[in-house]
XYZ file of C-alpha atoms in Angstrom:
147
model
C 58.604 -4.568 -44.892
C 57.395 -2.644 -41.890
C 54.814 -0.859 -44.058
C 53.320 -4.182 -45.126
C 53.047 -5.395 -41.563
C 51.255 -2.204 -40.560
C 48.858 -2.448 -43.525
C 48.089 -6.120 -42.789
C 47.581 -5.342 -39.111
C 45.210 -2.458 -39.934
C 43.317 -4.629 -42.463
C 42.927 -7.478 -39.962
C 41.806 -5.044 -37.261
C 39.141 -3.575 -39.555
C 37.879 -7.047 -40.464
C 37.759 -7.984 -36.777
C 35.796 -4.852 -35.960
C 33.298 -5.631 -38.721
C 32.820 -9.121 -37.336
C 32.432 -7.807 -33.796
C 29.965 -5.164 -34.958
C 27.686 -7.850 -36.384
C 28.517 -7.693 -40.049
C 26.490 -10.403 -41.722
C 24.357 -11.217 -38.674
C 20.659 -11.976 -38.956
C 17.797 -9.922 -37.625
C 16.464 -10.747 -34.159
C 13.476 -13.093 -34.301
C 11.471 -15.326 -31.974
C 12.530 -18.917 -31.495
C 9.038 -20.218 -32.222
C 6.109 -18.862 -34.171
C 3.535 -19.915 -31.532
C 1.241 -17.174 -30.181
C 2.159 -15.805 -26.744
C 0.765 -17.592 -23.695
C -0.905 -14.467 -22.307
C -2.540 -11.645 -24.230
C -1.444 -8.670 -22.134
C -3.693 -6.169 -23.908
C -6.776 -8.209 -23.024
C -5.580 -8.776 -19.440
C -5.076 -5.050 -18.891
C -8.558 -4.258 -20.234
C -10.166 -6.780 -17.861
C -8.102 -5.799 -14.794
C -9.643 -4.047 -11.819
C -7.402 -1.276 -10.594
C -6.964 -0.318 -6.966
C -4.277 0.369 -4.443
C -4.923 -2.598 -2.152
C -6.433 -5.127 -4.516
C -10.020 -6.195 -4.027
C -10.665 -4.586 -0.640
C -13.675 -2.704 -2.009
C -15.486 -5.985 -2.663
C -15.217 -6.902 1.047
C -17.090 -3.833 2.376
C -20.659 -5.114 2.183
C -20.067 -8.521 3.762
C -21.387 -9.267 7.229
C -18.963 -11.485 9.178
C -21.655 -12.814 11.534
C -24.099 -15.463 10.373
C -26.797 -16.558 12.821
C -26.729 -20.350 13.135
C -29.720 -20.522 15.472
C -31.353 -18.255 18.037
C -28.605 -18.008 20.690
C -25.375 -19.261 19.120
C -23.923 -17.088 16.415
C -21.245 -18.456 14.164
C -18.860 -15.811 12.911
C -15.865 -15.692 10.625
C -12.705 -14.029 11.888
C -10.438 -12.965 9.039
C -6.755 -12.554 9.786
C -4.890 -11.024 6.867
C -1.096 -10.787 6.673
C 0.258 -8.155 4.264
C 4.017 -7.758 4.272
C 4.819 -7.749 7.983
C 1.472 -6.241 9.042
C -1.236 -8.382 10.628
C -4.887 -7.333 10.242
C -7.580 -8.847 12.476
C -11.033 -8.190 10.949
C -9.728 -4.965 9.337
C -8.064 -3.814 12.597
C -4.302 -3.580 12.568
C -2.666 -5.876 15.091
C 0.615 -4.668 16.588
C 2.199 -8.029 17.373
C 1.487 -11.719 17.850
C 0.805 -11.361 21.583
C -2.048 -8.960 20.842
C -3.335 -11.357 18.175
C -3.298 -14.195 20.686
C -5.221 -12.088 23.228
C -7.822 -11.077 20.625
C -8.314 -14.694 19.563
C -8.641 -15.786 23.188
C -11.257 -13.076 23.831
C -13.242 -13.233 20.576
C -12.801 -16.855 19.490
C -15.485 -19.394 20.303
C -15.681 -23.067 19.436
C -18.283 -22.500 16.687
C -16.286 -19.732 14.945
C -14.184 -20.005 11.812
C -10.790 -18.318 11.536
C -9.534 -17.600 8.022
C -5.859 -16.787 7.531
C -5.363 -14.849 4.292
C -2.019 -14.386 2.567
C -2.031 -10.841 1.152
C 1.562 -10.736 -0.164
C 2.919 -11.597 3.273
C 6.516 -11.983 4.323
C 7.157 -15.689 4.773
C 8.426 -15.548 8.360
C 5.546 -13.331 9.497
C 2.936 -15.570 7.836
C 4.437 -18.712 9.376
C 4.546 -17.149 12.859
C 0.929 -16.009 12.541
C -0.179 -19.463 11.389
C 1.601 -21.036 14.377
C -0.209 -18.714 16.826
C -3.574 -19.455 15.193
C -2.984 -23.215 15.317
C -1.965 -22.979 18.989
C -5.139 -21.018 19.794
C -7.226 -23.445 17.717
C -6.072 -26.248 20.006
C -6.956 -24.198 23.106
C -10.266 -22.619 21.999
C -11.512 -25.161 19.454
C -12.528 -22.994 16.487
C -12.198 -24.182 12.893
C -9.318 -22.834 10.825
C -8.494 -22.557 7.144
C -5.963 -20.732 4.965
C -6.645 -18.914 1.712
C -5.113 -16.343 -0.600
C -6.452 -12.821 -0.503
């Protein structure tokens, strides 16, 4: 009787292993036959490669545009990348320095552009708060955009 119990136990164990191993399962397939939303091969062919994105396209631009003879309207670009703050392609050490630069360079006819270049959220929010505070004091126009 003990031999039969062992044989039945071994037989049931083998059947369980076959079921666990996927005996009789179907091949892996997609849930829908729709084409993918994005053709990655085409996107890779059209992509522009570079370490810091599209910085090369910004080289030839002149930030100062003469409005009339004396007054010159200029665009001040403040870019936040990670936790680094860049003020017209100069690295800014902290928000106090940024505030001093805006106080010295900012005029009422200027435009300040805050660009999000993969910024840390807290750093971007603090920078935006400083710019808005200086906008109220100096009077320049201000807008946000993605880099």
